[in-house]
Amino acid sequence: MINIAIADRARANEALTAAELDELASADILSLGMLADEVRRARVGDAVTFVRVIDPTEAAGATVPGEIRLAVLPATLVEAITAVEQASATAGGRRLSGFSLAAIIDRNWGDLAEVLGQLKRAGLDALTEAPLDLLTEAEAALQACQNAGLAVQCLSVQKPDAGVRTDMLMRARALAAKFPWLTTIAPLSREQSVAVPTTGYDDVRAVALARLALPSLPTVQVDWAQYGPKLAQVALTFGANDLDRVSITDDESLGRRRTSLEDVTRNITAAGFQPRERSSQA
Amino acid sequence: MDLKAFEQRIESGGRLSADEALQLYRHAPTYWLGRMADGVRRRKHPDGLVTYIIDRNVNYTNVCVARCNFCAFYREVGHGEGYVLGFDEIYRKIAETRALGGEQLLLQGGHNPDLPLAWYEDLFRGVKQRFPDFKLHALSPPEVLHISRTSKLPVPEVISRLIAAGLDSVPGGGAEILVDRVRKLLNCYAKASADEWLDVMRHAHQAGLRTTATMMYGTVETDEERLQHMLRLRDLQDETGGFTAFITWSYQPEHTERGGVEATGIDYLRTLAIARLVLDNFDNLQASWVTQGGKVGQLSLAFGANDMGSVMIEENVVRAAGAVYCMDEVEIVRNAEDAGFVAKRRNMHYEILGDPFFREHQVPRTLELSTAREAGDTSVPAELVNYPARTAAGKRQRSQPPASPVA
Ligand code: SF4
């Protein structure tokens, strides 16, 4: 069962303490999900947004709405700028995102704000993500993004480690307070072990806690391509309200109802929500 | 809908009518269904155990004349990819299964007109001679009917001969939806009508066998028909008490003649939960991780399931239709424990056999399920010449010298 006082504080959009989040994390999974679902509906209603993500190599022929995304960060800044310029030329007015903030910092290409500024001037609209667990100086890094005028699409988590989840949620909340333009948390880890993947309970718990811990971030996002329709759909009932990385490849040979667009809208509707396709940041 | 009144009734062990079950299935919030189903699961299993079985899911042949239009597994008689496993191949699979702590084969296959009753009897006897304690959970009701038809023997006699040869229990496959309107649309009415499926189970129970019951949903059936299916099982269970468990899974559409889409994960959890509420005389509900994946498979434990099913080791049928999930014993136990349960090995009768096998023995991890045969292995078992074939293709094949097995 859920501690009633903590649940009431979550419903009132108050900032839960680390101890309260830890207590919620140990609640039974259905009670936690029910609370997260209630809080999500009160905060952001019953819409679920999703975005189709287009690889730059497919952008020229693509007629669907969505976002062009550069997945892999090239080895040098010159190559990265060239990749952004080329992708920007094919974007056709669509948003162009790319790269992880942590990966750019890792490259050590010089003054971060200057590097980000160059990418912005080359045509990049937003960085794909800022992984909370990889950024040792997240505040300074996000400040550099702000100075460069480059958005960050989401705060994310790279490695699966439930042991540091509360700490990461507290950091996310502090960053969201400092940078009000942040809107989105993607709480499910980008990395998965083949031999020991995160469990279903782990995943939906992480989604629910992100919803309850972060009243100032309206969007809790799940990666449709990575987590698949079944888990992603269930996550919607645990507080998620955005699905990232829906494929643009619609294999009509399997029938119209098997296409990505049909599949994602069918899953959203079947979970009791209203699907809304978006082409800009969540 | 007065959910409070339903809560009181369910919590006091009251029975749901068809209309009430339909109302709840259609309109009750998913979390409400989950909480109710979880409550019933707790009442039936207050010990906090989640069980599983180590067995191997072997499909002895993919040759089938039934031609169910939802099936991606079968091959027609004479098809180049049709196979029958040899007795030695099956014995080898059993030896491998035992090394992993397994104690049972789940043995099912297509309706192959060229396998007479004697083939099954010889196989079962051969298994029992070599592995006397090893259990055979074999031949779903439509297969028993098929053997009854090809051997021109009544079902009870087929069952008693199979028991004499070594059959231990009957899997609940081939039930799909036990409503003839649906069965006709799925082209599986001829293999077994709803009454025939239930009759085979009745005979098996009367012969002293325990069986499971299944439901494959998500094709053409209505919500009412899903519930009708459950109610027919509940009635037979009231009559015989022979079912040990209920297992439901969603239709897997890839590569099938029927095509279409797979039901969603939420639909699965709701269906599982309503089954827990309707099937009040079934003790055990399995999670179908093989169709839902490990994550939703684990979440099933919060929606009424108390059993993680089988480690499987091998799987051919749903893989052919696009599902490729794998959970070895380590994963099953980790998922059960992560959800707050104590994981225990069981047998088909749901008797506890002990703690996880891998904790006491060196067992290699399995990250991908095996298949019946290596791709391209078209070898024909030598012993098939001992059994008369019925079809022209079968007769032709058996008149030729056996091809040497693929190295
Ligand atoms: S489901 Fe079974 S009976 Fe039907 S076609 Fe497939 S193998 Fe044959």
XYZ file of C-alpha atoms and ligand atoms in Angstrom:
697
model
C 0.000 0.000 0.000
C 0.962 3.629 -0.432
C 1.636 6.008 2.429
C -1.407 8.302 2.267
C 0.454 11.443 3.314
C 3.078 10.950 0.599
C 0.389 10.257 -1.982
C -1.400 13.460 -1.039
C 1.820 15.445 -1.375
C 2.386 13.930 -4.823
C -1.182 14.802 -5.831
C -0.567 18.376 -4.688
C 2.538 18.570 -6.930
C 4.801 19.046 -3.939
C 8.491 18.154 -4.100
C 8.853 14.748 -2.480
C 11.965 14.087 -0.442
C 14.464 11.351 -1.250
C 13.161 9.336 1.690
C 9.602 9.684 0.421
C 10.632 8.557 -3.058
C 12.414 5.566 -1.556
C 9.283 4.692 0.357
C 7.187 4.954 -2.815
C 9.705 2.738 -4.615
C 9.008 -0.037 -2.135
C 5.211 0.223 -2.456
C 3.338 -2.520 -4.283
C 3.513 -2.013 -8.008
C -0.220 -1.609 -8.648
C -0.703 1.038 -5.956
C 2.320 2.934 -7.249
C 1.047 2.733 -10.829
C -2.412 3.849 -9.846
C -1.047 6.913 -8.050
C 1.262 7.817 -10.948
C -1.614 7.445 -13.407
C -3.854 9.664 -11.306
C -1.145 12.332 -10.962
C -0.345 12.196 -14.666
C -3.992 12.663 -15.679
C -4.333 15.595 -13.287
C -1.112 17.216 -14.535
C -1.164 16.632 -18.258
C -4.502 15.037 -19.111
C -5.008 11.910 -21.151
C -3.101 12.815 -24.314
C -0.098 10.727 -25.349
C 2.244 12.371 -27.799
C 4.586 10.491 -30.088
C 7.167 11.439 -32.651
C 8.315 9.672 -35.770
C 12.076 9.846 -36.063
C 13.701 9.976 -39.459
C 17.289 9.034 -40.208
C 18.968 11.756 -42.314
C 19.664 9.203 -45.056
C 15.902 8.654 -45.429
C 14.896 12.286 -45.017
C 14.958 13.339 -48.658
C 12.235 10.904 -49.751
C 10.228 10.991 -46.538
C 6.894 12.759 -46.679
C 5.775 12.048 -43.128
C 5.965 14.534 -40.288
C 8.530 13.915 -37.611
C 12.002 14.779 -36.557
C 15.303 14.227 -38.334
C 17.770 12.736 -35.886
C 21.500 12.161 -36.056
C 22.187 9.142 -33.914
C 25.951 8.711 -33.927
C 28.396 11.445 -33.021
C 31.270 11.593 -35.552
C 34.873 11.415 -34.391
C 35.800 15.048 -35.067
C 34.002 18.359 -34.703
C 34.518 19.106 -38.388
C 32.804 15.839 -39.306
C 30.013 16.521 -36.828
C 29.400 19.983 -38.300
C 29.412 18.514 -41.821
C 26.914 15.822 -40.772
C 24.633 18.470 -39.262
C 24.882 20.684 -42.367
C 24.061 17.768 -44.663
C 21.154 16.623 -42.512
C 19.887 20.185 -42.222
C 19.843 20.485 -46.017
C 17.425 17.536 -46.232
C 15.335 18.408 -43.191
C 12.665 20.202 -45.220
C 11.586 22.366 -42.331
C 11.493 19.502 -39.851
C 13.232 19.715 -36.536
C 16.818 18.431 -36.592
C 18.116 16.831 -33.411
C 21.144 14.772 -32.648
C 23.833 13.580 -30.285
C 24.099 13.084 -26.584
C 25.466 15.962 -24.530
C 27.655 13.491 -22.640
C 29.168 12.151 -25.869
C 30.071 15.680 -27.002
C 31.735 16.437 -23.665
C 33.649 13.148 -23.916
C 35.141 14.197 -27.243
C 36.826 17.140 -25.543
C 36.585 19.407 -28.585
C 37.282 22.598 -26.658
C 35.056 25.151 -24.989
C 31.686 23.437 -24.716
C 29.481 26.492 -25.334
C 31.552 27.327 -28.413
C 31.283 23.742 -29.744
C 27.529 23.711 -29.160
C 27.255 27.106 -30.815
C 28.981 25.784 -33.922
C 26.592 22.835 -34.082
C 23.668 25.194 -33.630
C 24.900 27.451 -36.424
C 25.335 24.407 -38.661
C 21.608 23.760 -38.301
C 21.144 21.601 -35.220
C 17.921 22.497 -33.379
C 18.414 20.382 -30.287
C 20.611 17.818 -28.606
C 18.843 14.500 -28.321
C 19.548 13.992 -24.647
C 21.509 14.825 -21.526
C 22.182 11.555 -19.672
C 21.973 12.306 -15.965
C 24.273 9.493 -14.921
C 27.050 10.342 -17.377
C 27.227 14.082 -16.740
C 29.462 14.805 -13.774
C 28.911 18.537 -14.108
C 25.413 18.540 -15.483
C 24.548 22.070 -14.418
C 27.571 23.595 -16.172
C 26.902 21.480 -19.261
C 23.263 22.572 -19.456
C 24.325 26.163 -18.860
C 26.580 25.814 -21.922
C 23.587 24.574 -23.923
C 21.554 27.536 -22.735
C 24.344 29.951 -23.631
C 24.607 28.399 -27.096
C 20.837 28.592 -27.572
C 20.698 24.849 -28.122
C 17.771 22.948 -26.640
C 18.114 19.553 -24.949
C 15.217 17.276 -25.756
C 15.320 15.213 -22.606
C 17.121 14.316 -19.464
C 17.874 10.630 -19.829
C 19.489 7.716 -18.046
C 22.223 5.713 -19.721
C 22.882 2.777 -17.423
C 20.376 0.607 -15.603
C 21.070 1.101 -11.889
C 18.039 1.248 -9.632
C 20.390 1.945 -6.716
C 21.024 5.519 -7.862
C 17.532 6.240 -9.170
C 16.392 8.464 -6.340
C 19.618 10.441 -6.483
C 19.154 10.951 -10.206
C 15.557 12.056 -9.803
C 16.631 14.619 -7.194
C 19.315 15.900 -9.563
C 16.801 16.051 -12.403
C 14.477 18.104 -10.236
C 17.252 20.557 -9.345
C 18.202 20.906 -13.018
C 14.582 21.428 -14.047
C 14.295 24.193 -11.462
C 17.433 25.873 -12.776
C 16.585 25.450 -16.471
C 12.825 25.863 -16.900
C 13.085 25.141 -20.618
C 13.683 21.460 -19.790
C 10.410 19.637 -20.331
C 11.149 15.929 -20.569
C 12.584 13.023 -18.626
C 13.244 9.641 -20.231
C 13.687 7.494 -17.115
C 14.300 4.097 -18.743
C 17.949 3.287 -19.311
C 19.376 3.442 -22.811
C 21.620 0.470 -22.107
C 20.228 -2.995 -21.469
C 22.150 -6.110 -20.606
C 21.194 -9.055 -22.792
C 21.869 -11.507 -19.983
C 20.317 -9.436 -17.178
C 17.881 -6.919 -18.654
C 15.876 -4.628 -16.408
C 12.633 -6.237 -15.353
C 9.114 -5.082 -16.139
C 8.669 -4.053 -12.498
C 11.945 -2.054 -12.636
C 10.817 -0.246 -15.752
C 7.305 0.716 -14.760
C 8.486 1.652 -11.270
C 11.098 3.980 -12.801
C 8.417 5.584 -14.981
C 5.996 6.027 -12.086
C 8.640 7.517 -9.785
C 9.771 9.940 -12.486
C 6.171 11.098 -12.854
C 5.752 11.531 -9.097
C 9.160 13.074 -8.400
C 9.190 15.711 -11.121
C 6.133 17.952 -11.060
C 7.946 20.575 -13.136
C 8.707 18.217 -16.044
C 5.419 17.655 -17.873
C 6.704 14.919 -20.150
C 7.750 11.396 -19.143
C 9.028 9.674 -22.233
C 9.537 6.040 -23.239
C 11.524 4.915 -26.254
C 9.055 2.980 -28.408
C 11.756 1.431 -30.590
C 13.894 0.229 -27.703
C 11.235 -0.926 -25.246
C 8.709 -2.240 -27.742
C 4.932 -1.834 -27.920
C 4.045 -4.021 -24.954
C 6.190 -2.442 -22.265
C 5.796 1.032 -23.747
C 2.014 0.689 -23.687
C 1.956 -0.525 -20.106
C 4.310 2.340 -19.151
C 1.638 4.781 -20.352
C -0.583 3.590 -17.535
C 2.255 4.143 -15.054
C 2.620 7.844 -15.831
C 4.399 8.096 -19.190
C 2.837 10.466 -21.721
C 5.233 10.527 -24.676
C 6.630 7.890 -27.022
C 9.909 8.606 -28.743
C 11.422 7.007 -31.846
C 8.432 5.675 -33.720
C 9.740 4.377 -37.027
C 8.749 5.999 -40.301
C 9.092 2.681 -42.093
C 5.573 1.530 -42.761
C 5.721 -1.972 -44.133
C 2.444 -2.048 -46.028
C 3.116 -5.626 -47.115
C 1.936 -6.711 -43.677
C -1.254 -4.720 -44.055
C -2.127 -1.164 -43.147
C -2.887 -2.018 -39.538
C 0.644 -3.350 -39.055
C 2.336 -0.050 -39.875
C 4.232 1.813 -37.187
C 1.767 4.676 -37.162
C -1.224 2.374 -36.873
C 0.521 0.283 -34.274
C 1.435 3.196 -32.042
C -1.978 4.867 -32.231
C -3.732 1.528 -31.644
C -1.637 0.862 -28.546
C -2.205 4.359 -27.158
C -5.945 4.180 -27.728
C -6.186 0.667 -26.279
C -4.506 1.942 -23.121
C -7.272 4.543 -22.750
C -5.389 7.622 -23.986
C -5.621 10.045 -26.892
C -2.804 9.777 -29.451
C -1.273 13.046 -30.722
C 1.552 13.033 -33.198
C 4.089 15.784 -32.628
C 6.816 17.139 -34.834
C 8.523 19.380 -32.305
C 9.891 18.860 -28.848
C 7.611 17.143 -26.372
C -21.297 -0.443 -12.359
C -21.006 -0.846 -8.609
C -17.355 -1.786 -8.203
C -17.628 -1.787 -4.407
C -20.290 -4.492 -4.566
C -18.133 -6.532 -6.935
C -15.176 -6.087 -4.604
C -17.111 -7.462 -1.679
C -18.356 -10.408 -3.682
C -14.972 -11.296 -5.128
C -13.257 -10.899 -1.772
C -15.773 -13.210 -0.148
C -15.200 -15.847 -2.824
C -18.473 -15.251 -4.719
C -18.843 -16.395 -8.306
C -19.179 -14.052 -11.309
C -21.912 -14.655 -13.875
C -21.268 -14.298 -17.607
C -22.936 -10.868 -17.694
C -21.072 -9.613 -14.662
C -17.751 -10.839 -16.014
C -18.445 -9.094 -19.312
C -19.254 -5.813 -17.578
C -16.031 -5.954 -15.611
C -13.914 -7.055 -18.566
C -15.234 -4.216 -20.704
C -15.540 -1.404 -18.202
C -13.586 -1.949 -14.988
C -10.380 0.091 -14.771
C -7.262 -1.956 -15.478
C -5.819 -1.285 -12.038
C -9.048 -2.378 -10.393
C -8.983 -5.668 -12.311
C -5.329 -6.116 -11.366
C -5.984 -5.457 -7.679
C -8.909 -7.859 -7.579
C -7.003 -10.567 -9.446
C -3.977 -10.060 -7.234
C -6.203 -10.432 -4.174
C -7.585 -13.750 -5.428
C -4.053 -14.918 -6.261
C -2.963 -14.047 -2.703
C -5.911 -15.902 -1.225
C -5.151 -19.020 -3.241
C -1.391 -18.773 -2.738
C -0.798 -17.106 0.618
C 2.707 -18.564 0.783
C 4.169 -15.923 -1.568
C 5.550 -18.552 -3.920
C 5.841 -18.207 -7.662
C 6.431 -21.517 -9.355
C 7.868 -22.637 -12.678
C 8.736 -25.891 -14.364
C 11.889 -26.884 -16.150
C 10.716 -28.724 -19.204
C 11.312 -28.695 -22.925
C 8.727 -27.789 -25.508
C 9.336 -30.292 -28.287
C 7.310 -30.392 -31.492
C 7.748 -33.886 -32.889
C 6.408 -33.001 -36.339
C 5.352 -29.865 -38.202
C 3.440 -31.806 -40.844
C -0.234 -31.069 -40.398
C -3.463 -31.539 -42.293
C -5.541 -29.285 -40.051
C -4.432 -26.024 -41.697
C -5.561 -23.648 -38.980
C -5.348 -20.214 -40.531
C -3.694 -18.667 -37.454
C -0.766 -21.095 -37.527
C 2.646 -20.257 -38.974
C 4.228 -23.502 -37.831
C 2.711 -26.246 -39.931
C 3.805 -27.599 -43.310
C 1.580 -29.557 -45.635
C 2.161 -33.242 -46.317
C 5.009 -33.605 -48.830
C 6.367 -30.069 -48.203
C 10.162 -29.877 -48.364
C 10.344 -28.284 -44.902
C 8.118 -30.886 -43.274
C 9.847 -32.934 -40.590
C 9.329 -35.745 -38.140
C 11.809 -36.018 -35.298
C 13.521 -39.358 -34.877
C 13.253 -41.257 -31.609
C 16.975 -40.792 -31.035
C 16.674 -37.037 -31.566
C 13.927 -36.928 -28.953
C 15.950 -39.055 -26.506
C 18.882 -36.691 -26.992
C 16.643 -33.705 -26.243
C 15.484 -35.430 -23.065
C 19.063 -36.049 -21.967
C 19.846 -32.353 -22.545
C 16.726 -31.361 -20.633
C 17.687 -33.507 -17.658
C 21.122 -31.911 -17.582
C 19.362 -28.554 -17.105
C 17.257 -29.952 -14.253
C 14.245 -30.709 -16.443
C 11.860 -33.477 -15.610
C 9.295 -33.348 -18.393
C 8.758 -32.961 -22.120
C 5.872 -30.899 -23.368
C 5.417 -32.895 -26.553
C 3.042 -31.628 -29.201
C 2.958 -31.582 -32.964
C 0.985 -31.276 -36.157
C -1.707 -33.670 -37.273
C 0.532 -35.847 -39.354
C -1.518 -38.501 -41.135
C 1.568 -40.669 -41.599
C 2.151 -41.240 -37.879
C -0.040 -44.079 -36.596
C -0.882 -44.723 -32.952
C 1.892 -47.318 -32.783
C 4.485 -44.614 -33.498
C 3.362 -42.663 -30.405
C 3.198 -45.805 -28.287
C 6.683 -46.897 -29.305
C 8.068 -43.431 -28.680
C 6.497 -43.193 -25.230
C 7.696 -46.682 -24.287
C 11.164 -45.873 -25.565
C 11.256 -42.729 -23.431
C 10.101 -44.563 -20.315
C 12.598 -47.391 -20.830
C 15.472 -44.964 -21.043
C 14.239 -42.329 -18.588
C 11.802 -44.038 -16.204
C 11.176 -40.978 -13.985
C 10.864 -38.550 -16.854
C 7.352 -37.215 -17.464
C 5.491 -36.968 -20.761
C 3.076 -34.053 -20.870
C 1.939 -34.815 -24.358
C -0.641 -34.557 -27.110
C -3.237 -31.826 -26.894
C -6.925 -32.775 -27.354
C -6.971 -32.178 -31.135
C -3.953 -34.488 -31.521
C -5.688 -37.157 -29.466
C -8.751 -36.750 -31.676
C -6.604 -36.940 -34.788
C -5.079 -40.210 -33.585
C -8.544 -41.464 -32.709
C -9.735 -40.688 -36.224
C -6.732 -42.137 -38.061
C -6.682 -45.271 -35.885
C -10.483 -45.590 -35.924
C -10.446 -46.079 -32.167
C -12.616 -44.207 -29.679
C -10.958 -41.432 -27.689
C -11.081 -43.260 -24.321
C -9.287 -46.232 -25.861
C -6.637 -44.029 -27.455
C -6.089 -42.334 -24.119
C -5.818 -45.600 -22.216
C -3.337 -47.010 -24.757
C -1.265 -43.840 -24.543
C -1.345 -44.016 -20.738
C -0.232 -47.640 -20.917
C 2.668 -46.549 -23.130
C 3.739 -43.781 -20.739
C 1.568 -40.661 -21.136
C 1.543 -38.730 -17.844
C -0.615 -35.685 -18.519
C -2.267 -33.754 -21.338
C -1.443 -30.182 -22.345
C -4.347 -27.847 -22.995
C -3.276 -26.728 -26.463
C -5.581 -26.447 -29.442
C -8.370 -24.836 -27.426
C -7.996 -21.446 -29.123
C -11.514 -20.132 -28.338
C -14.039 -22.801 -27.387
C -16.858 -21.348 -29.438
C -17.698 -23.022 -32.719
C -18.452 -19.790 -34.590
C -14.870 -18.727 -33.901
C -13.420 -22.164 -34.627
C -15.060 -22.218 -38.046
C -13.590 -18.827 -38.898
C -10.143 -19.966 -37.758
C -10.458 -23.166 -39.747
C -9.933 -25.219 -36.610
C -13.482 -26.496 -36.175
C -12.709 -29.665 -38.115
C -9.702 -30.521 -35.983
C -11.883 -30.295 -32.880
C -15.161 -28.561 -32.151
C -15.532 -26.920 -28.760
C -17.466 -29.926 -27.471
C -14.903 -32.366 -28.839
C -12.022 -30.510 -27.192
C -13.837 -30.528 -23.866
C -14.812 -34.185 -24.288
C -11.215 -35.284 -24.765
C -10.330 -33.417 -21.581
C -13.276 -35.024 -19.768
C -12.082 -38.473 -20.843
C -8.510 -37.673 -19.850
C -9.651 -36.508 -16.407
C -11.842 -39.606 -16.020
C -8.827 -41.741 -16.924
C -6.953 -40.140 -14.036
C -4.830 -37.687 -15.998
C -4.416 -34.069 -15.015
C -4.397 -31.517 -17.797
C -3.953 -27.818 -18.370
C -6.321 -25.494 -20.214
C -5.390 -22.703 -22.588
C -6.945 -19.849 -24.491
C -5.532 -18.116 -27.545
C -7.344 -14.811 -28.009
C -7.035 -11.874 -30.361
C -8.267 -13.233 -33.699
C -11.946 -12.920 -34.559
C -13.645 -13.530 -31.257
C -15.749 -11.058 -29.302
C -15.289 -10.235 -25.625
C -18.366 -12.358 -24.907
C -16.741 -15.321 -26.658
C -13.559 -15.014 -24.628
C -15.676 -15.195 -21.502
C -17.791 -18.008 -22.902
C -14.540 -19.926 -23.347
C -13.604 -19.358 -19.724
C -17.058 -20.351 -18.515
C -16.969 -23.622 -20.427
C -13.651 -24.414 -18.770
C -15.068 -23.448 -15.386
C -18.019 -25.793 -15.913
C -15.804 -28.734 -16.812
C -13.548 -27.972 -13.887
C -16.607 -28.030 -11.592
C -17.430 -31.433 -13.043
C -14.020 -33.132 -13.019
C -11.516 -30.961 -11.148
C -8.907 -32.211 -13.595
C -7.334 -28.948 -14.754
C -4.188 -27.928 -12.954
C -3.718 -24.549 -14.611
C -4.979 -22.029 -17.122
C -2.689 -20.360 -19.632
C -3.772 -17.606 -21.982
C -1.813 -15.927 -24.738
C -2.390 -13.582 -27.605
C -2.522 -14.697 -31.207
C 0.854 -14.184 -32.927
C 0.053 -13.024 -36.455
C 3.345 -12.996 -38.358
C 3.709 -15.373 -41.298
C 0.195 -16.723 -40.802
C -2.489 -17.009 -43.439
C -4.851 -14.997 -41.238
C -2.442 -12.108 -40.625
C -3.743 -9.089 -38.733
C -2.358 -7.550 -35.577
C -1.422 -8.801 -32.155
C -3.517 -7.811 -29.155
C -1.775 -5.281 -26.916
C 0.010 -5.791 -23.612
C -2.797 -4.095 -21.660
C -5.310 -6.412 -23.326
C -3.207 -9.341 -22.128
C -3.075 -8.101 -18.528
C -6.813 -7.405 -18.473
C -7.568 -10.828 -19.961
C -5.337 -12.545 -17.438
C -6.934 -10.642 -14.586
C -10.509 -11.398 -15.640
C -9.535 -15.058 -16.069
C -8.333 -15.080 -12.455
C -11.709 -13.705 -11.381
C -13.867 -15.943 -13.586
C -11.910 -19.174 -13.161
C -12.476 -19.321 -9.435
C -11.989 -23.100 -9.435
C -8.547 -23.001 -11.068
C -5.643 -22.787 -8.656
C -2.921 -21.800 -11.068
C -2.578 -19.184 -13.784
C 0.584 -19.024 -15.844
C 2.285 -15.927 -17.221
C 2.907 -16.193 -20.954
C 6.340 -14.596 -21.184
C 6.943 -16.428 -24.447
C 4.329 -14.274 -26.194
C 4.405 -11.138 -24.017
C 8.132 -10.908 -23.327
C 9.846 -11.122 -19.958
C 8.796 -7.646 -18.831
C 5.043 -7.979 -19.307
C 5.496 -11.641 -18.320
C 6.771 -10.474 -14.948
C 4.014 -7.856 -14.624
C 1.534 -10.725 -15.038
C 2.436 -11.658 -11.468
C 0.626 -8.491 -10.342
C -2.414 -9.286 -12.489
C -3.311 -12.720 -11.164
C -0.606 -15.101 -12.378
C 1.179 -17.244 -9.796
C 3.355 -19.255 -12.135
C 6.007 -18.338 -14.678
C 5.260 -21.376 -16.829
C 8.058 -23.309 -18.354
C 11.723 -22.653 -18.957
C 10.912 -24.234 -22.354
C 14.500 -24.689 -23.551
C 13.048 -25.112 -27.044
C 10.145 -23.445 -28.840
C 9.010 -23.626 -32.443
C 5.365 -22.616 -32.760
C 5.135 -19.006 -31.607
C 8.644 -18.361 -32.930
C 7.327 -19.240 -36.400
C 4.701 -16.527 -35.862
C 7.179 -13.875 -34.836
C 7.669 -14.111 -31.051
C 11.303 -14.669 -30.102
C 11.502 -14.115 -26.363
C 13.720 -16.266 -24.176
C 13.886 -16.698 -20.395
C 16.141 -19.312 -18.910
C 15.809 -20.524 -15.334
C 18.101 -17.762 -14.053
C 15.910 -15.103 -15.637
C 12.641 -16.644 -14.499
C 13.861 -16.835 -10.925
C 15.336 -13.327 -11.018
C 12.044 -11.922 -12.302
C 9.955 -13.761 -9.717
C 12.232 -12.653 -6.876
C 12.431 -9.094 -8.157
C 8.642 -8.982 -7.987
C 8.821 -9.965 -4.317
C 8.095 -13.690 -4.543
C 9.971 -16.842 -3.583
C 10.667 -18.885 -6.706
C 10.255 -22.663 -6.551
C 10.534 -25.438 -9.093
C 7.416 -27.551 -9.550
C 6.143 -30.476 -11.567
C 3.049 -30.608 -13.773
C 0.894 -31.336 -10.717
C 2.167 -28.150 -9.108
C 3.964 -30.108 -6.415
C 7.027 -28.202 -5.244
C 10.239 -29.925 -6.291
C 12.683 -27.545 -4.705
C 14.747 -24.429 -5.025
C 16.150 -23.200 -8.317
C 18.248 -25.881 -9.976
C 20.942 -23.473 -11.130
C 21.712 -22.506 -7.520
C 22.859 -26.054 -6.807
C 24.292 -27.051 -10.170
C 26.505 -25.567 -12.834
C 24.118 -24.720 -15.650
C 25.052 -22.693 -18.732
C 22.959 -19.588 -19.427
C 20.512 -19.851 -22.339
C 19.922 -16.581 -24.153
C 18.072 -18.054 -27.109
C 15.610 -20.916 -27.247
C 16.552 -23.939 -29.320
C 14.523 -25.092 -32.284
C 13.297 -28.567 -33.177
C 16.054 -28.970 -35.721
C 18.978 -27.098 -37.176
C 17.958 -25.098 -40.252
C 18.386 -27.200 -43.372
C 18.239 -30.548 -41.575
C 15.876 -32.533 -43.783
C 16.885 -35.980 -42.561
C 14.194 -38.624 -42.290
C 14.355 -40.854 -39.201
C 15.240 -44.447 -40.083
C 12.535 -45.959 -37.870
C 9.732 -44.349 -39.896
C 9.896 -47.248 -42.365
C 8.468 -49.409 -39.591
C 5.195 -47.487 -39.606
C 2.760 -47.567 -42.494
C 2.159 -44.215 -44.145
C -1.357 -43.209 -45.239
C -0.537 -40.500 -47.768
C 1.070 -40.967 -51.186
C 3.895 -38.602 -50.211
C 4.491 -40.536 -47.000
C 4.496 -43.871 -48.789
C 6.957 -42.556 -51.397
C 9.273 -41.244 -48.726
C 9.242 -44.495 -46.770
C 9.949 -46.608 -49.840
C 13.226 -44.759 -50.405
C 16.436 -45.625 -48.578
C 16.907 -43.249 -45.651
C 18.932 -40.134 -46.481
C 22.016 -39.763 -44.364
C 21.470 -37.246 -41.597
C 23.022 -33.826 -41.946
C 26.369 -33.753 -40.163
S -2.208 -25.075 -34.861
Fe -1.657 -27.244 -34.705
S -3.355 -28.278 -35.677
Fe -3.472 -26.141 -36.360
S -2.291 -26.091 -38.293
Fe -0.875 -25.555 -36.626
S 0.086 -27.509 -36.127
Fe -1.782 -27.995 -37.246
